[in-house]
PDB file of C-alpha atoms and ligand atoms in Angstrom:
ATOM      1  CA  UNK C  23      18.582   5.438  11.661  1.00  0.00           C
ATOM      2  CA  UNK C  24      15.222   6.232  13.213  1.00  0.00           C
ATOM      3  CA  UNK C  25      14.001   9.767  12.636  1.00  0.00           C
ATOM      4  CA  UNK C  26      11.223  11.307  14.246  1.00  0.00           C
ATOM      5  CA  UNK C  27       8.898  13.640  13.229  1.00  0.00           C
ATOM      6  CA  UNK C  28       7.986  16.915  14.948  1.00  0.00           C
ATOM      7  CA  UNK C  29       4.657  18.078  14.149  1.00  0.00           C
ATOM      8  CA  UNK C  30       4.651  21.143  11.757  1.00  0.00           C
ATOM      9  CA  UNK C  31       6.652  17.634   9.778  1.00  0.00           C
ATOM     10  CA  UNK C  32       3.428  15.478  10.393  1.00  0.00           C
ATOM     11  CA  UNK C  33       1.494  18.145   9.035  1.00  0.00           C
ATOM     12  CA  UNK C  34       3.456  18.331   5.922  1.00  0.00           C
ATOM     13  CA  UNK C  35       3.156  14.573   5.571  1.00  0.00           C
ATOM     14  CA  UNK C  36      -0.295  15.044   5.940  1.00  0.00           C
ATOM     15  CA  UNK C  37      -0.539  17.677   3.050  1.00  0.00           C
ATOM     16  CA  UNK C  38       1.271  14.816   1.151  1.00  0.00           C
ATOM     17  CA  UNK C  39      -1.173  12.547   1.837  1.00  0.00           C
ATOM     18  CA  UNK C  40      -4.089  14.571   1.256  1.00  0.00           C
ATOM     19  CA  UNK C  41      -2.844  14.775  -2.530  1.00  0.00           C
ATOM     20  CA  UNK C  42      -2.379  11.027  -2.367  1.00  0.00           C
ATOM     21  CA  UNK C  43      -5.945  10.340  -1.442  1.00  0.00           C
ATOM     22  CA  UNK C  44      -7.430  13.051  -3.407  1.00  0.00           C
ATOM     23  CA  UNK C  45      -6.137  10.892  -6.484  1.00  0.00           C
ATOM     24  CA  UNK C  46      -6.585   7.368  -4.985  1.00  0.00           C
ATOM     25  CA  UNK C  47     -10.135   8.642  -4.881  1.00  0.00           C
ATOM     26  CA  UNK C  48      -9.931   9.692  -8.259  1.00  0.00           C
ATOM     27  CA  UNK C  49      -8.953   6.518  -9.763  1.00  0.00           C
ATOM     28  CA  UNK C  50     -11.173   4.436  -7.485  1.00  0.00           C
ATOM     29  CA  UNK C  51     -14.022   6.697  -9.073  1.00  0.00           C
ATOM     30  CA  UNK C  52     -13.084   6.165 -12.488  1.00  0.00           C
ATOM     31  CA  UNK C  53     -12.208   2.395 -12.497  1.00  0.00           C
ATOM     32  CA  UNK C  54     -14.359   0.581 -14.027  1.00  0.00           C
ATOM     33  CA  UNK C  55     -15.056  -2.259 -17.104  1.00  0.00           C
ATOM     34  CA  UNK C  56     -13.041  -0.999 -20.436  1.00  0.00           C
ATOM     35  CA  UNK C  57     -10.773   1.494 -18.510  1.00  0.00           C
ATOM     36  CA  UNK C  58      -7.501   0.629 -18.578  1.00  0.00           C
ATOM     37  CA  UNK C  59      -4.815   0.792 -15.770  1.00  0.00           C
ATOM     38  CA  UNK C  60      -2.250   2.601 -17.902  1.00  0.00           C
ATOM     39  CA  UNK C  61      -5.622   5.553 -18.753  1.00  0.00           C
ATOM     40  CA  UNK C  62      -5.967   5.502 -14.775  1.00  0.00           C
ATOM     41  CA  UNK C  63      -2.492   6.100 -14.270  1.00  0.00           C
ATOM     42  CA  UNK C  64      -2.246   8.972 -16.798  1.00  0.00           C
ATOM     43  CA  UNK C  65      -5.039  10.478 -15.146  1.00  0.00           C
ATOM     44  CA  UNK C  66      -3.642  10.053 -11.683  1.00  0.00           C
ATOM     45  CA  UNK C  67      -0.482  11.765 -13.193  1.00  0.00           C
ATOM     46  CA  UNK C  68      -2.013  15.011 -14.457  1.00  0.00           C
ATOM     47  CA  UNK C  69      -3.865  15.257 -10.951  1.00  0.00           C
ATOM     48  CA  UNK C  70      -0.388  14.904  -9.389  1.00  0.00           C
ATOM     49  CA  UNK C  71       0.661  17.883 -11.674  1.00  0.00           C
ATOM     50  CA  UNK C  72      -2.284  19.963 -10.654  1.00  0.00           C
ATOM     51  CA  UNK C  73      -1.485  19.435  -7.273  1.00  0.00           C
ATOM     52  CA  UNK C  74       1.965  20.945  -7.450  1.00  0.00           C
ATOM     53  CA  UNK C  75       3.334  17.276  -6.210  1.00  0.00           C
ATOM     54  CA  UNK C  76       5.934  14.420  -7.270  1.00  0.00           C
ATOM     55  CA  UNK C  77       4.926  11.540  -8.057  1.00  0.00           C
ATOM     56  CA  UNK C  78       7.494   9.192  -6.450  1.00  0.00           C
ATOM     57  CA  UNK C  79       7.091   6.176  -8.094  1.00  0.00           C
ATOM     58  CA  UNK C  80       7.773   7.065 -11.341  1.00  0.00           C
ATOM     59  CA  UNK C  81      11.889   6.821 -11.752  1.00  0.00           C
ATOM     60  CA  UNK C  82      12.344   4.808  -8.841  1.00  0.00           C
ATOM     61  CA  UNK C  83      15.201   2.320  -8.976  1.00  0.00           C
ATOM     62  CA  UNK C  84      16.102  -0.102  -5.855  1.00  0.00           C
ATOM     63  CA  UNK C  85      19.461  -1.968  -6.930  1.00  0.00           C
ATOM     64  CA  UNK C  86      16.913  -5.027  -6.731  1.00  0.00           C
ATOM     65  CA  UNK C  87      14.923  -3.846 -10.068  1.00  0.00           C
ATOM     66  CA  UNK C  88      15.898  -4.235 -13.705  1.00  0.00           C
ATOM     67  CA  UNK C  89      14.711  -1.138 -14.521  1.00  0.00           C
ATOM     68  CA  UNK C  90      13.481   2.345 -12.992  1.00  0.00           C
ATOM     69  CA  UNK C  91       9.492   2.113 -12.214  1.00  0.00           C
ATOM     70  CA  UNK C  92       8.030   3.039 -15.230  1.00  0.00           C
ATOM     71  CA  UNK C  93       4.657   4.303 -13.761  1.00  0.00           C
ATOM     72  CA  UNK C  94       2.931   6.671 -11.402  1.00  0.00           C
ATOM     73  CA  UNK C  95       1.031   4.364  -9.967  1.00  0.00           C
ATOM     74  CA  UNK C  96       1.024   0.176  -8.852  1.00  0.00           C
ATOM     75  CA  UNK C  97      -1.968  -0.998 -10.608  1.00  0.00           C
ATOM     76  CA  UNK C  98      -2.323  -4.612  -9.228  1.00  0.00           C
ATOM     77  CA  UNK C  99      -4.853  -6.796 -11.033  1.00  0.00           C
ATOM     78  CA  UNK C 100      -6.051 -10.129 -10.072  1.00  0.00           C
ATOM     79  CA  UNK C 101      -2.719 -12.798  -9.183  1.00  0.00           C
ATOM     80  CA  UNK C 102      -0.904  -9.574  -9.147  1.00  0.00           C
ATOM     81  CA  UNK C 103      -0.147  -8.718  -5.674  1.00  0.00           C
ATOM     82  CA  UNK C 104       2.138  -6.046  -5.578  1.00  0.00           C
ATOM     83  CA  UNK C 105       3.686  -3.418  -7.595  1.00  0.00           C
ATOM     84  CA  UNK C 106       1.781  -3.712 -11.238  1.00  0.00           C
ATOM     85  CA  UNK C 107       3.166  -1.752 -13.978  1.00  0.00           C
ATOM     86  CA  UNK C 108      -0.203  -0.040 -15.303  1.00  0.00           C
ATOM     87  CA  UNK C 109      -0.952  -1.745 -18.219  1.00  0.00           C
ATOM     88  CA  UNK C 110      -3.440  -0.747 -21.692  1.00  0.00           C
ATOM     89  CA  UNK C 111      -5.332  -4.427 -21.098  1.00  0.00           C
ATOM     90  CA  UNK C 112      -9.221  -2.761 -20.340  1.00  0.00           C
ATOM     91  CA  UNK C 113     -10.427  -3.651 -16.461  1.00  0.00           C
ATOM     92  CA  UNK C 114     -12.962  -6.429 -16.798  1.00  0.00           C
ATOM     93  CA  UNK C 115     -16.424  -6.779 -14.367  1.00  0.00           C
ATOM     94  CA  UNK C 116     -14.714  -9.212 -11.434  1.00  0.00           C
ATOM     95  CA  UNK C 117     -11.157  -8.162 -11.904  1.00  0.00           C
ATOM     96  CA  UNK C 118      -9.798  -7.459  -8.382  1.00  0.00           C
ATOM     97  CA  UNK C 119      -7.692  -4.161  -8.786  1.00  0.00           C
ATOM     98  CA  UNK C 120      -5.301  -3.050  -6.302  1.00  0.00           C
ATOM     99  CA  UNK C 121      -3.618   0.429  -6.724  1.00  0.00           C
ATOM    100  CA  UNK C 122      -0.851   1.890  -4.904  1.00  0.00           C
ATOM    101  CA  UNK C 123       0.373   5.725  -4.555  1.00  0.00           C
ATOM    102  CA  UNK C 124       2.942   7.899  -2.724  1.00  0.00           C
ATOM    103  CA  UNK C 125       3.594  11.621  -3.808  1.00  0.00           C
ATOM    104  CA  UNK C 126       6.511  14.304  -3.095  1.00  0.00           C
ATOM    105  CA  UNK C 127       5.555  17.690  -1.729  1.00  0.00           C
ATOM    106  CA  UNK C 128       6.984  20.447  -0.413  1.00  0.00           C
ATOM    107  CA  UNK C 129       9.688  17.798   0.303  1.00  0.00           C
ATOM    108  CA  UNK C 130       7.934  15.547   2.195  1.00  0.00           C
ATOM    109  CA  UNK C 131       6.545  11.957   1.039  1.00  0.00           C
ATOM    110  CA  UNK C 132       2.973  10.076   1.808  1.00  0.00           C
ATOM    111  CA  UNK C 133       1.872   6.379   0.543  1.00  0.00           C
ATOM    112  CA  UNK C 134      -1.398   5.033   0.588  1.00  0.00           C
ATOM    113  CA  UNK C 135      -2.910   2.346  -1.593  1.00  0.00           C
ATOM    114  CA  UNK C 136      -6.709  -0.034  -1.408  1.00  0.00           C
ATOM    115  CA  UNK C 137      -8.700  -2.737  -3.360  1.00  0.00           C
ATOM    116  CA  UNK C 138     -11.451  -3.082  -5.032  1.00  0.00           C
ATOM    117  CA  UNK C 139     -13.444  -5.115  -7.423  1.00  0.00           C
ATOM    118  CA  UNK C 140     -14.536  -3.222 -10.667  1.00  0.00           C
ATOM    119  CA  UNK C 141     -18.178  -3.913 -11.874  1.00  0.00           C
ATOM    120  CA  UNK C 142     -21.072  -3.962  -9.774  1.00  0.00           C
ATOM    121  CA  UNK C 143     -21.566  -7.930  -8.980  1.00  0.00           C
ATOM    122  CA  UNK C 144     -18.224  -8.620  -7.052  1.00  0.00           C
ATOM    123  CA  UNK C 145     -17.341 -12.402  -6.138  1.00  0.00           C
ATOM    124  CA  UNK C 146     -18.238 -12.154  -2.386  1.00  0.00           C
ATOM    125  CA  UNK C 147     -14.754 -14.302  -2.124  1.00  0.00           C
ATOM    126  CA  UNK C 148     -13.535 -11.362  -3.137  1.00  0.00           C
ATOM    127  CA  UNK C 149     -14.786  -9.117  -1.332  1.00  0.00           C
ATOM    128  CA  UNK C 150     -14.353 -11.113   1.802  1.00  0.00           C
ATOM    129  CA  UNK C 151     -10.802 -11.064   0.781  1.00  0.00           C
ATOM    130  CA  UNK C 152     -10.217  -7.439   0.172  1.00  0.00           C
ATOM    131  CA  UNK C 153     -12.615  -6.465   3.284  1.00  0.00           C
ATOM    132  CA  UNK C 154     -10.107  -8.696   6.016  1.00  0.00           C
ATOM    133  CA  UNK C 155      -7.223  -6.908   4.041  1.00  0.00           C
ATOM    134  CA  UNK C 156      -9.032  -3.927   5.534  1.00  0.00           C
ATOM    135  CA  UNK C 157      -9.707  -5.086   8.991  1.00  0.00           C
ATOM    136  CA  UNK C 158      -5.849  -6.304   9.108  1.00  0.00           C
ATOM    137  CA  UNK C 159      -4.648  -2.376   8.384  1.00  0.00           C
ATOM    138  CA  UNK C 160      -6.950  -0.978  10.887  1.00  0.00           C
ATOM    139  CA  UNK C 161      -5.879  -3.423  13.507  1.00  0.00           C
ATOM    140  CA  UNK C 162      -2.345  -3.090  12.792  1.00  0.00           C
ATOM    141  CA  UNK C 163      -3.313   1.020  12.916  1.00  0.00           C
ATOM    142  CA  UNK C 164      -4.639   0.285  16.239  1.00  0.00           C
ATOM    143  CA  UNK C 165      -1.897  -1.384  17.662  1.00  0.00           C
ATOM    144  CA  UNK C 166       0.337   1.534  16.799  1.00  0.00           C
ATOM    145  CA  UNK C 167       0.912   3.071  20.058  1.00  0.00           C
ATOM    146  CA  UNK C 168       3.404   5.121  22.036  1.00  0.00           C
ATOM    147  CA  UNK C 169       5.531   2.287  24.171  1.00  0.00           C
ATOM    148  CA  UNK C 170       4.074  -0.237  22.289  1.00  0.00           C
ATOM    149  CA  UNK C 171       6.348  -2.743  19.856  1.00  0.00           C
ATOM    150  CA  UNK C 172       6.612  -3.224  16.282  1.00  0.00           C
ATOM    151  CA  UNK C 173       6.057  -6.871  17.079  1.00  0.00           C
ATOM    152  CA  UNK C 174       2.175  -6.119  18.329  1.00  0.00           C
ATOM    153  CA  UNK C 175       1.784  -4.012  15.198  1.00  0.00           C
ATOM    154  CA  UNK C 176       2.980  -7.059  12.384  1.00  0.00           C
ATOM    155  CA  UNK C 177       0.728  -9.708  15.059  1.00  0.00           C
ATOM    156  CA  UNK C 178      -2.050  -7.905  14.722  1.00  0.00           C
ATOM    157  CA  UNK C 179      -2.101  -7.331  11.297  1.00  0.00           C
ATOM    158  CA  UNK C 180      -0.621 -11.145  10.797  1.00  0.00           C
ATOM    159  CA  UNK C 181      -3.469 -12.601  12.883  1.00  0.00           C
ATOM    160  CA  UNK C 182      -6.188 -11.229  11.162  1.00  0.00           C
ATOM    161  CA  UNK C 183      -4.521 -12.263   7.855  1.00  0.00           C
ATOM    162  CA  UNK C 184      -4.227 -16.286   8.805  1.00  0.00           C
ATOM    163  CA  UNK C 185      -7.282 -16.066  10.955  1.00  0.00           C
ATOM    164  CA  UNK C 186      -9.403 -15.849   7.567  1.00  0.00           C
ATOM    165  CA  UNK C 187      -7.132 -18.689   5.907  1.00  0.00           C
ATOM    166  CA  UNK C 188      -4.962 -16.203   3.613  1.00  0.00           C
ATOM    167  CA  UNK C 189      -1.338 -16.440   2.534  1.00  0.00           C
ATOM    168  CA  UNK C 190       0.988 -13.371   3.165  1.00  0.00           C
ATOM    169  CA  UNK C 191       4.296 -12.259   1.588  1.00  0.00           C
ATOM    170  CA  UNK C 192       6.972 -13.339   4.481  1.00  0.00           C
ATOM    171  CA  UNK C 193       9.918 -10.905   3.193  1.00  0.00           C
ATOM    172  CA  UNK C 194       7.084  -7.760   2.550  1.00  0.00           C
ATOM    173  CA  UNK C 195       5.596  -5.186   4.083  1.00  0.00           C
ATOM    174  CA  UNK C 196       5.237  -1.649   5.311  1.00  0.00           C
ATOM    175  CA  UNK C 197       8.327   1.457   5.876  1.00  0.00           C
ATOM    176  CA  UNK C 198       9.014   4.401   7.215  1.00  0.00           C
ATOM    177  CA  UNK C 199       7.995   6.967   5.713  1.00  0.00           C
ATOM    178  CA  UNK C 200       9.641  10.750   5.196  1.00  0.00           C
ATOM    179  CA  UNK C 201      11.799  12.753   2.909  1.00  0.00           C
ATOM    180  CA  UNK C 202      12.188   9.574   0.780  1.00  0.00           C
ATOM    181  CA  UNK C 203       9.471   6.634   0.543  1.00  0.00           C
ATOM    182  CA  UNK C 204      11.210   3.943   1.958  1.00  0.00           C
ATOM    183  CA  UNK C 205      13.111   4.588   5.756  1.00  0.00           C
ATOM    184  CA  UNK C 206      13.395   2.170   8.241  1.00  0.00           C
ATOM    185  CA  UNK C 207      12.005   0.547  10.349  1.00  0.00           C
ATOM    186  CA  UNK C 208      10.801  -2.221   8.148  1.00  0.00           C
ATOM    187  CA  UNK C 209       6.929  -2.793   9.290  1.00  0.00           C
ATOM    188  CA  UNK C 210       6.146  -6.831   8.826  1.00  0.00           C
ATOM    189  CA  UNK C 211       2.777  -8.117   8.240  1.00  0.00           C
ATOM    190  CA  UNK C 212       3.735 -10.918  10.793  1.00  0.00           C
ATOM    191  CA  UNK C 213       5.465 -11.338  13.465  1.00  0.00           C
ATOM    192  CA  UNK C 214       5.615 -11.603  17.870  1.00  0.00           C
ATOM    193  CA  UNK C 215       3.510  -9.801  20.175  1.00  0.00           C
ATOM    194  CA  UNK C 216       5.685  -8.203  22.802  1.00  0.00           C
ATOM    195  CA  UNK C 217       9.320  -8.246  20.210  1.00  0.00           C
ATOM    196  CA  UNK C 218      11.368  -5.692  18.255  1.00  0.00           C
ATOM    197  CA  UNK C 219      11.747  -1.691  18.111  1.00  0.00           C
ATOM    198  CA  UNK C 220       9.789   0.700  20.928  1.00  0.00           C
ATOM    199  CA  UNK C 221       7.821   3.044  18.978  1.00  0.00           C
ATOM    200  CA  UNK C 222       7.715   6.468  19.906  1.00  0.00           C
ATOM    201  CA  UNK C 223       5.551   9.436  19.436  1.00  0.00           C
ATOM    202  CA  UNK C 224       6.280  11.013  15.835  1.00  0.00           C
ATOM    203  CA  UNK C 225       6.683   7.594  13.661  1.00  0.00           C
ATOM    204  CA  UNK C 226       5.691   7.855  10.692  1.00  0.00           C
ATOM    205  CA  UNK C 227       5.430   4.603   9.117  1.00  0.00           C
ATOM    206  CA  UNK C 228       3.312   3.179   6.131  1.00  0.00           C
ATOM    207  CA  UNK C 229       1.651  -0.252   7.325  1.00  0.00           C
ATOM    208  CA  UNK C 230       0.545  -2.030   4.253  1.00  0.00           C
ATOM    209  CA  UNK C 231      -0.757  -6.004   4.852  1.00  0.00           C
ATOM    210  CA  UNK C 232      -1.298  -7.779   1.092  1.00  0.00           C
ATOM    211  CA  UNK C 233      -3.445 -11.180   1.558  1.00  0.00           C
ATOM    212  CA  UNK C 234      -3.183 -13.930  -0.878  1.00  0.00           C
ATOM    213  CA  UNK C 235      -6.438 -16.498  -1.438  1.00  0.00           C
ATOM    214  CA  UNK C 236      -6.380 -19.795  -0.921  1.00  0.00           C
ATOM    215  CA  UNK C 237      -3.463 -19.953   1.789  1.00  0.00           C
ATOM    216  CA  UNK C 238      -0.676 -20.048   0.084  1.00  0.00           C
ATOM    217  CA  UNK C 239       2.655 -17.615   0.961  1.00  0.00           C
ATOM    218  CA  UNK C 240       4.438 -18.585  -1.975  1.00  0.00           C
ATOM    219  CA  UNK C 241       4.881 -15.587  -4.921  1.00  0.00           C
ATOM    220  CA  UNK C 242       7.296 -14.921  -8.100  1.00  0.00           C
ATOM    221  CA  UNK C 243       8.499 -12.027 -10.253  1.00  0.00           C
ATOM    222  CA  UNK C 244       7.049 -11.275 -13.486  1.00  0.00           C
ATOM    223  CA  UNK C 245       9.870 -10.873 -16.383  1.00  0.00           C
ATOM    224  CA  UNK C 246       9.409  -6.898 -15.769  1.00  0.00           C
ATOM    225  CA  UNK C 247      11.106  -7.228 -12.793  1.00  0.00           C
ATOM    226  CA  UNK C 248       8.382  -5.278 -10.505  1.00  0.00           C
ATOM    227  CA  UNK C 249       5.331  -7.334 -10.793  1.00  0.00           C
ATOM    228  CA  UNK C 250       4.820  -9.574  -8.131  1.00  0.00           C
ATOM    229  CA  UNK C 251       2.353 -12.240  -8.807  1.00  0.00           C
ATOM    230  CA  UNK C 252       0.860 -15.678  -6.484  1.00  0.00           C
ATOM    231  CA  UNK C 253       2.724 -18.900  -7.656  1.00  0.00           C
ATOM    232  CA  UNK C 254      -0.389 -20.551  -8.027  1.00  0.00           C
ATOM    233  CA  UNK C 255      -2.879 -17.784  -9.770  1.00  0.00           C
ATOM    234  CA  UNK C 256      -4.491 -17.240  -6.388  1.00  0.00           C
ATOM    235  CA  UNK C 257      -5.881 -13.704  -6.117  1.00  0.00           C
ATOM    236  CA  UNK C 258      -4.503 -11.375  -3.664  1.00  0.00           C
ATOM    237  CA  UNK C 259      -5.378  -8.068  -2.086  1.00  0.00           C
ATOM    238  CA  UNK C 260      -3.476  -5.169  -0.917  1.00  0.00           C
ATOM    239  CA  UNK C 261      -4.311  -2.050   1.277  1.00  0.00           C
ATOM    240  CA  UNK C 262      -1.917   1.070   2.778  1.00  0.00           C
ATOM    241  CA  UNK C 263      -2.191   3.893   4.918  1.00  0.00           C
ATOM    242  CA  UNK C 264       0.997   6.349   5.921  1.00  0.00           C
ATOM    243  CA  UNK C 265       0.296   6.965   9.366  1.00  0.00           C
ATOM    244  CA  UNK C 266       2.252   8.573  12.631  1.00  0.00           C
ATOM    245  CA  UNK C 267       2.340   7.251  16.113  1.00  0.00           C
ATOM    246  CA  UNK C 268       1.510  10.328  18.533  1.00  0.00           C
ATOM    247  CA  UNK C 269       0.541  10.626  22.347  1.00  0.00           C
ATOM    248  CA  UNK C 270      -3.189  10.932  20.947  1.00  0.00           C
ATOM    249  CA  UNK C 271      -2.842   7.325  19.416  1.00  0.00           C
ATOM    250  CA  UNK C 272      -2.328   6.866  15.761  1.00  0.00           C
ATOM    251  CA  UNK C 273      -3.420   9.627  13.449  1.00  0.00           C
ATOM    252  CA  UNK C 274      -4.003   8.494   9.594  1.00  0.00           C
ATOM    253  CA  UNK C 275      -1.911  11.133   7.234  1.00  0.00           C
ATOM    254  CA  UNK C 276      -3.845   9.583   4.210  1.00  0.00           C
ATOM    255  CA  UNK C 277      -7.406   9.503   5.660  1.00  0.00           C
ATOM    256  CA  UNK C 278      -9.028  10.932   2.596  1.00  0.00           C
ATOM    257  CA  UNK C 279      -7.946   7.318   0.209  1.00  0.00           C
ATOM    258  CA  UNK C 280     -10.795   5.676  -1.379  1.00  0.00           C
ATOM    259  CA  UNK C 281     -12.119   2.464   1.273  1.00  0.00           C
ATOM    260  CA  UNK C 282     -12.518  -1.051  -0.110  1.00  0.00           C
ATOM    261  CA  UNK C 283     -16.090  -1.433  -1.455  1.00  0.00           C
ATOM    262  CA  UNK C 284     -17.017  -4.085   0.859  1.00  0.00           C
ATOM    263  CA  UNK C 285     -20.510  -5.297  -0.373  1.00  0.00           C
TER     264      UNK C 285
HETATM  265  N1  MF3 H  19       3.766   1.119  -1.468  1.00  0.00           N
HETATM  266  C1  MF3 H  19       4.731   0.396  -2.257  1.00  0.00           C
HETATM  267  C2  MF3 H  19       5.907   0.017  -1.386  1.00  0.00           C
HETATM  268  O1  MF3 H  19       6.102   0.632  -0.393  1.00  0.00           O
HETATM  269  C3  MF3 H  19       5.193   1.230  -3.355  1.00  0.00           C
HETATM  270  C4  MF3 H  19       6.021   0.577  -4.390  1.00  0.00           C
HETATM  271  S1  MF3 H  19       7.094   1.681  -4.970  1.00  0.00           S
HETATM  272  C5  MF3 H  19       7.410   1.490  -6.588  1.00  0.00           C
HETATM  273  O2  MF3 H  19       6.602  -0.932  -1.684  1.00  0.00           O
HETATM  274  F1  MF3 H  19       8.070   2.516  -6.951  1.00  0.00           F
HETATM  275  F2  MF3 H  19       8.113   0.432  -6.653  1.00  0.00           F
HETATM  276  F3  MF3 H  19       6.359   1.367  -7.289  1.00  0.00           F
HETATM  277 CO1   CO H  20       4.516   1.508   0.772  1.00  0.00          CO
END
């Protein structure tokens, strides 16, 4: 089922999301060479705690995974694409990081995650890479409309993707998001102009393209069960917003999350 949200509910989406960028901003800031995911992600949970919010991650357990997500955050590093268990290994200059987010407040969820390259001399590969992640989310945002299907949203985001020569995870991609983390609809990074669900004024749904180098589509589980890493080492980047489709056109409910240094 499709639920829609009334406003006074965007809002407190919004007040979720708020936390979640607060922190994302937060970690960005304090990610750098000899820090360690696992340090960023006890960080990020005493923030949560100060905030009076949930961190959703930590617990979770699809029937899919071995074991309940150990973490508060996704910390993503390098061939890692998606969903990272934090680890103590220190960030090094170069290392592409990609960390991911959602919190619980007030009974309401947001999710929100971006890239970037620690150290200050980036491989502009890289950072070409993490930047068209970028411009994939925003035009995915943009296609977002009232009327408009979830087919223009996953070609838009899907075009910009192979249009710079990157791979994409076929069976991945963004949710709805509301009491829980993960409603339907399913939100694909690709897909047909024109096809699948109407959406309507007060969607909320987290759109969330992850690009892989070199071309490729092809991925594999690390023995943890979460980690999801390139078959062939290629890097890959990943970038979220939670966002709601209203008569105004799309408003961002984690606006305040850190944006991909991009050179
Ligand atoms: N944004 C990620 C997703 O929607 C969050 C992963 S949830 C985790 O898939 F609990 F598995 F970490
Ligand atoms: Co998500």
């Amino acid at each position: 089922m499709i639920e829609l949200k009334t406003p006074s509910e965007l809002d407190a989406i919004g007040a979720a999301g708020k936390i979640v960028g607060d922190v994302l901003t937060a970690v960005h800031d304090h990610a750098a060479p000899g820090r360690s995911p696992r340090g960023l992600d006890d960080m990020a949970a005493d923030l949560i705690a100060a905030a009076g919010a949930t961190p959703t991650f930590l617990g979770y357990h699809p029937q899919w995974a071995p074991q309940p997500y150990p973490a508060v955050t996704c910390a993503s590093v390098n061939d890692a694409v998606v969903h990272g268990i934090p680890g103590p290994t220190p960030l090094a200059p170069g290392d592409l990081l990609s960390v991911d987010l959602a919190v619980h407040i007030d009974g309401w969820c947001a999710d929100a995650a971006f890239s970037m390259v620690i150290g200050d001399d980036p491989d502009p590969a890289d950072v070409e890479l993490v930047a068209t992640t970028e411009r994939a989310l925003a035009a995915g945002i943009a296609a977002a409309r009232p009327g408009a299907r979830m087919g223009d949203v996953a070609n838009a985001i899907g075009k910009i993707g192979r249009a710079g020569g990157y791979g994409l995870l076929a069976d991945h991609g963004g949710h709805g998001v509301g009491r829980t983390m993960h409603e339907a609809p399913h939100v694909p990074n690709e897909g047909k102009a024109g096809r699948g669900l109407t959406l309507r004024s007060g969607l909320v749904i987290a759109i969330e393209p992850m690009l892989i180098a070199g071309g490729r589509d092809r991925y594999r589980h690390d023995p943890d069960g979460w980690t999801l890493r390139t078959s062939d080492g290629s890097r890959a980047a990943h970038t979220e917003h939670t966002i709601a489709i209203t008569e105004d056109g799309p408003r961002v409910l984690t606006a305040n999350r850190p944006h991909a240094k991009t050179g």
